[in-house]
Short mmCIF file of N, CA and C in Angstrom, two decimals:
data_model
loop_
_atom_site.label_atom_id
_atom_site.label_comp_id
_atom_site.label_asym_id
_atom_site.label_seq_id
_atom_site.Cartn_x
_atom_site.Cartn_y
_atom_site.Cartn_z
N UNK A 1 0.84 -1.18 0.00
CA UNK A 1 0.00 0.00 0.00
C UNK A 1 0.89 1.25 0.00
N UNK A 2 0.24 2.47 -0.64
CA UNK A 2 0.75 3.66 -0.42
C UNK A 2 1.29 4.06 0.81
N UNK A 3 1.96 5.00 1.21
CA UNK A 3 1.86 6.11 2.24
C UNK A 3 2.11 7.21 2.09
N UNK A 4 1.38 8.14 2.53
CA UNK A 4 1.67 9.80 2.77
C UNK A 4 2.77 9.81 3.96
N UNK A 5 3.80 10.60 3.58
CA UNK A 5 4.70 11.09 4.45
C UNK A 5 5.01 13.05 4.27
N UNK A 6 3.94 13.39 5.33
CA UNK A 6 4.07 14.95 5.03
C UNK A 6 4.82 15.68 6.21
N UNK A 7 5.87 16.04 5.93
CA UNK A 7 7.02 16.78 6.66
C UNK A 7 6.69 18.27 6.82
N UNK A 8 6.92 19.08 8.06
CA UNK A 8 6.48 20.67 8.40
C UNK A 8 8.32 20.84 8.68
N UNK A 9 8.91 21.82 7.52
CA UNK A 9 10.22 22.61 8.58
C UNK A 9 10.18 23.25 9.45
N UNK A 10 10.97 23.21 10.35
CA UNK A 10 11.32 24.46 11.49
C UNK A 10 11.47 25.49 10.82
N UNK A 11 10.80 26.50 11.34
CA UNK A 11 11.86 28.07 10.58
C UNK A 11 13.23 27.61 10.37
N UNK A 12 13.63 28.45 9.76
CA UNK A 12 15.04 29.01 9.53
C UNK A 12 16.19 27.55 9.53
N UNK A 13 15.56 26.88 8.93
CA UNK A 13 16.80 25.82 8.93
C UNK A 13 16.94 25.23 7.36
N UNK A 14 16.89 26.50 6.82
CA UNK A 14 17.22 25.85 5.50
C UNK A 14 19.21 25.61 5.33
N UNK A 15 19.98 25.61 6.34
CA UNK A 15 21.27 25.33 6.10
C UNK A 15 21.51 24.06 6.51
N UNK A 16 20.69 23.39 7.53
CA UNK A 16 20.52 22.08 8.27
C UNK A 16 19.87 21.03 6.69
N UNK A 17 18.71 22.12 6.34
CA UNK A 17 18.63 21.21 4.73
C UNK A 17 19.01 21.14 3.78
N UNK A 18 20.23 21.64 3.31
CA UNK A 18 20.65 21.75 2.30
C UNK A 18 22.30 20.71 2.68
N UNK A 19 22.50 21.01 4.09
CA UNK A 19 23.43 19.87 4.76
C UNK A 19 23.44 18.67 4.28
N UNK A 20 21.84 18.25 5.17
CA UNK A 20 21.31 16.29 4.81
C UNK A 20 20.56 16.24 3.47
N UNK A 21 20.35 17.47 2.84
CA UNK A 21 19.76 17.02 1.41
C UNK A 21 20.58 15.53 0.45
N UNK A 22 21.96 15.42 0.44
CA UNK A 22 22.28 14.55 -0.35
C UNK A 22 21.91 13.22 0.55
N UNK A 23 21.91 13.08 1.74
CA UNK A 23 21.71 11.53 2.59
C UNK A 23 19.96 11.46 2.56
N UNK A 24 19.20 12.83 2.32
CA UNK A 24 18.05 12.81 2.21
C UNK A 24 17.61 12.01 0.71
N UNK A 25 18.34 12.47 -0.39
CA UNK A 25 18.14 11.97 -1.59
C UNK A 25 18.16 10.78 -1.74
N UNK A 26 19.22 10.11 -1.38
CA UNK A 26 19.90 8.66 -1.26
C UNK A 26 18.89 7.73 -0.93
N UNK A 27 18.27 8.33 0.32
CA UNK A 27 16.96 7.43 0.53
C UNK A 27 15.72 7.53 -0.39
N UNK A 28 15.68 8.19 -0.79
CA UNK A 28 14.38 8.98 -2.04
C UNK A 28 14.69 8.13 -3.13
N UNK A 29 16.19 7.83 -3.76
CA UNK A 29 16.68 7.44 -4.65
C UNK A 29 16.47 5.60 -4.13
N UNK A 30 16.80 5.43 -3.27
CA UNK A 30 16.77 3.69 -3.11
C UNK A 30 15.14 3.29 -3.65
N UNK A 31 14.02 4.00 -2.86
CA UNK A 31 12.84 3.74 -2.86
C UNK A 31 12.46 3.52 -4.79
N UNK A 32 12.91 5.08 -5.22
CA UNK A 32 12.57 4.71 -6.71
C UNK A 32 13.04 3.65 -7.34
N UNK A 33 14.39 3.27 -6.89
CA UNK A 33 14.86 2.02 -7.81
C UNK A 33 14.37 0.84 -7.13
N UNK A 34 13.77 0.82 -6.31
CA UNK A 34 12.91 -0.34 -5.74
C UNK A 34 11.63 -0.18 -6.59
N UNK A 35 11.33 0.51 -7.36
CA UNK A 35 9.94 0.68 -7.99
C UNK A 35 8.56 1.26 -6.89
N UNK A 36 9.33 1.81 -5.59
CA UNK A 36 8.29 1.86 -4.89
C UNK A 36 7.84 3.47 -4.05
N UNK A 37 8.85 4.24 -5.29
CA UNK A 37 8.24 5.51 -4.91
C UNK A 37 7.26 6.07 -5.84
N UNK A 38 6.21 7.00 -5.71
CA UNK A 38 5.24 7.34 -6.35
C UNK A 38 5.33 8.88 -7.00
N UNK A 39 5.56 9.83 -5.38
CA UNK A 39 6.35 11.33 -5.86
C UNK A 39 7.10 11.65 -4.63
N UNK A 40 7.88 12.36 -5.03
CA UNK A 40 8.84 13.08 -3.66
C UNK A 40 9.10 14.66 -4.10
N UNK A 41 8.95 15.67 -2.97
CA UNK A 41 9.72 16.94 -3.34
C UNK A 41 9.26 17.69 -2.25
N UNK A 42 9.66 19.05 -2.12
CA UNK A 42 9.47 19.77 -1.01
C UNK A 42 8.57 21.26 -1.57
N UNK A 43 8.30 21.56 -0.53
CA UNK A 43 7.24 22.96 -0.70
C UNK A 43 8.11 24.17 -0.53
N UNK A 44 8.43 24.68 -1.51
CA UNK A 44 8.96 26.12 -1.21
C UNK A 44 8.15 27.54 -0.36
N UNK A 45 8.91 27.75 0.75
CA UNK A 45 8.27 28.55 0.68
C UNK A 45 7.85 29.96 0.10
N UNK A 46 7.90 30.19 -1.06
CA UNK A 46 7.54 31.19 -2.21
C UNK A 46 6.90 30.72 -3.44
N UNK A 47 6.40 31.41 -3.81
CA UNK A 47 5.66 30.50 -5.11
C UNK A 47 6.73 30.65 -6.32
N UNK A 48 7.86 29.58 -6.44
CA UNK A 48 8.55 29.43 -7.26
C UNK A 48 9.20 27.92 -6.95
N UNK A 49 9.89 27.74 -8.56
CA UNK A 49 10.08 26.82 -8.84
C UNK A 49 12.07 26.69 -7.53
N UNK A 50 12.58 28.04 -7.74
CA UNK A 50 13.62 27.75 -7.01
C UNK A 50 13.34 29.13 -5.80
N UNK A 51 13.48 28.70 -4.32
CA UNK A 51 12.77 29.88 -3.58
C UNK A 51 13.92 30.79 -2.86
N UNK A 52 15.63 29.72 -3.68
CA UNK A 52 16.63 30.81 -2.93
C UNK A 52 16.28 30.67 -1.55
N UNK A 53 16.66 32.09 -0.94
CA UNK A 53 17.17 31.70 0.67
C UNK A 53 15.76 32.10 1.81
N UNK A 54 14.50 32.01 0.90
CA UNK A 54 13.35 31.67 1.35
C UNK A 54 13.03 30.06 1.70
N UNK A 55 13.69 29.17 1.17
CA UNK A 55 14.07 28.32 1.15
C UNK A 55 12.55 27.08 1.03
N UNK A 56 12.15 26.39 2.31
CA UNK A 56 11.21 25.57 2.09
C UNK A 56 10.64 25.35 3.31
N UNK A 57 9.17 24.75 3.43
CA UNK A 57 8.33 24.84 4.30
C UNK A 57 8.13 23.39 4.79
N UNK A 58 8.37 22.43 4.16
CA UNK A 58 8.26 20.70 4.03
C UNK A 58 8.24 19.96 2.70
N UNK A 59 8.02 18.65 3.15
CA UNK A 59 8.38 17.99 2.44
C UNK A 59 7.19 17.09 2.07
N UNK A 60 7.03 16.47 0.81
CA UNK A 60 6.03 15.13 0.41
C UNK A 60 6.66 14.38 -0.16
N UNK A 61 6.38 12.79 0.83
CA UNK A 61 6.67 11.66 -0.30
C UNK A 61 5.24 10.57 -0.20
N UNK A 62 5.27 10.17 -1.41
CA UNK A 62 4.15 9.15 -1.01
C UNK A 62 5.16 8.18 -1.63
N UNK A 63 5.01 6.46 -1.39
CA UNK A 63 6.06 5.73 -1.57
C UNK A 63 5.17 4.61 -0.67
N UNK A 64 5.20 2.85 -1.46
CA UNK A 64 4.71 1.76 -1.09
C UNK A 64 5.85 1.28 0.23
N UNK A 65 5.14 1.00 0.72
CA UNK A 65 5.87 0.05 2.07
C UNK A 65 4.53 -0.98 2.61
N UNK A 66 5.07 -1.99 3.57
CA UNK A 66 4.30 -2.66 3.56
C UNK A 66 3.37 -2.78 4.86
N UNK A 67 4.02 -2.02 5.85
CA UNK A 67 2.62 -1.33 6.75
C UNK A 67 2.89 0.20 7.20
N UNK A 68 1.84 0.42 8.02
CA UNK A 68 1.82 1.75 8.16
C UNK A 68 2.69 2.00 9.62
N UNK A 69 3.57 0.95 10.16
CA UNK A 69 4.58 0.60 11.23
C UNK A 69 5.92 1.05 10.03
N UNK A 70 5.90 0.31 8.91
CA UNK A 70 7.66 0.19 8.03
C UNK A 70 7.45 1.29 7.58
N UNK A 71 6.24 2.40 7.56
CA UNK A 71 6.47 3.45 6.11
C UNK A 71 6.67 4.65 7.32
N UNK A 72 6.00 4.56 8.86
CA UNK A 72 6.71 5.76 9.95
C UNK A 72 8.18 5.40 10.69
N UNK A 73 8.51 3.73 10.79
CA UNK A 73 9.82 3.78 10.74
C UNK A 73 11.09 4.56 9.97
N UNK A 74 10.11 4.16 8.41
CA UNK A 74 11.53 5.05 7.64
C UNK A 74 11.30 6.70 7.50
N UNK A 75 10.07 7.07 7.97
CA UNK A 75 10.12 8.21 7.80
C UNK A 75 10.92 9.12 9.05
N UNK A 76 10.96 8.28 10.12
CA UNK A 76 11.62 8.42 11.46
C UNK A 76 12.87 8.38 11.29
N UNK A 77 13.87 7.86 10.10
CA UNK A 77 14.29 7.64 10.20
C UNK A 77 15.59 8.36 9.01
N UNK A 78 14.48 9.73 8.86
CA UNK A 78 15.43 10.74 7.37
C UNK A 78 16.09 11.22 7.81
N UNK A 79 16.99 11.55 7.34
CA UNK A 79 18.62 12.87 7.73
C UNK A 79 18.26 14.20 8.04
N UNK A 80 16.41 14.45 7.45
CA UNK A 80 16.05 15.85 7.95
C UNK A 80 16.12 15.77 9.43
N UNK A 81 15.28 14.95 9.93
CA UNK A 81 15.09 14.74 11.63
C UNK A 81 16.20 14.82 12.42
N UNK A 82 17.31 14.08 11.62
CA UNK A 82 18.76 13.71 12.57
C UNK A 82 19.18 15.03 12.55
N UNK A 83 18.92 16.36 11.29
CA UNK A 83 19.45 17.46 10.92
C UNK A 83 18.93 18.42 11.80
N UNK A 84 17.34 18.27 11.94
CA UNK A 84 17.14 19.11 12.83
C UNK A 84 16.22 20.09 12.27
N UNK A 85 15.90 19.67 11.07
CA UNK A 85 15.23 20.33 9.79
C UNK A 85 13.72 20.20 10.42
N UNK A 86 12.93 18.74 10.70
CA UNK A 86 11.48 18.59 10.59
C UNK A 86 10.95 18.99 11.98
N UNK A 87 10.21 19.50 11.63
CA UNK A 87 9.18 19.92 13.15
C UNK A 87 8.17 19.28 13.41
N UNK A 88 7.80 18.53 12.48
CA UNK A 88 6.48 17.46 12.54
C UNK A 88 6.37 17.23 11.35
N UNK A 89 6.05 15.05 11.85
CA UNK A 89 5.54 14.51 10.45
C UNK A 89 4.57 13.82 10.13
N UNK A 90 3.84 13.82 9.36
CA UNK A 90 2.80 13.18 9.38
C UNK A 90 2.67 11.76 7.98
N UNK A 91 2.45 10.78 9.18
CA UNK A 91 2.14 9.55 7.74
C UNK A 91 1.04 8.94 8.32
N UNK A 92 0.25 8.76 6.82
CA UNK A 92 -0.97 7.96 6.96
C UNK A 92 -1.10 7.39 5.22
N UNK A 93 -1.73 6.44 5.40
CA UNK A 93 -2.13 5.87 3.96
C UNK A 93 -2.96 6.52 2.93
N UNK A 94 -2.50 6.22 1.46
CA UNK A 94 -2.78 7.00 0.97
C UNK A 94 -3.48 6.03 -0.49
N UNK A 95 -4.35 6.04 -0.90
CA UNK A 95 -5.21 5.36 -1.84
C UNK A 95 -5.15 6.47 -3.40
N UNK A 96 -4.27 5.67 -4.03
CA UNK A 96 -3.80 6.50 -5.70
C UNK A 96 -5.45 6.54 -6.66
N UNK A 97 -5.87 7.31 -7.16
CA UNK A 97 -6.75 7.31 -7.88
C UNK A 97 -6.60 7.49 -9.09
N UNK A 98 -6.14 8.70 -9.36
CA UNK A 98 -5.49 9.46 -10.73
C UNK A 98 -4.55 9.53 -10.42
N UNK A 99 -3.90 10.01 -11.78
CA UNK A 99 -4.06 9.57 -12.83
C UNK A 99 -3.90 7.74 -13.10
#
């Protein structure tokens, strides 16, 4: 099954994310070549595609795991948290419709 994994940043820690961004990727990257990510990316906070040193507000991944125990383990378990980046996360299942 799916999961929603929706990440809130702390203020002002866009240097803490740009730190664990590559150990953040790595894991983003395993999931896709497992065939079992769906989308991943983060929310700027500005309405642009690059927000510069406005930087970002959180994060979304939705991505198959096989309960809703293995998909908050690994979310417990990103380089943002160890970084110091997430302020709260939220996972719950998520049912694909569209496209």
């Amino acid at each position: 099954m799916f999961y929603m994994i929706c990440a809130t940043d702390k203020p002002d820690t866009l240097g803490e994310r740009l730190a664990a961004r590559p150990a953040h990727l790595a894991r983003l990257n395993e999931l896709k070549d497992q065939g079992r990510l769906l989308i991943a990316g983060p929310f700027p906070a500005i309405d642009s595609d690059d927000p510069g040193s406005a930087g970002f507000t959180g994060s979304l991944v939705v991505a198959e795991f096989s309960s809703l125990e293995d998909a908050q383990a690994w979310a417990d378990a990103d380089p943002y948290i160890d970084a110091g980046v997430y302020q709260e996360v939220v996972v719950k299942p998520y049912k694909k419709v569209l496209p």
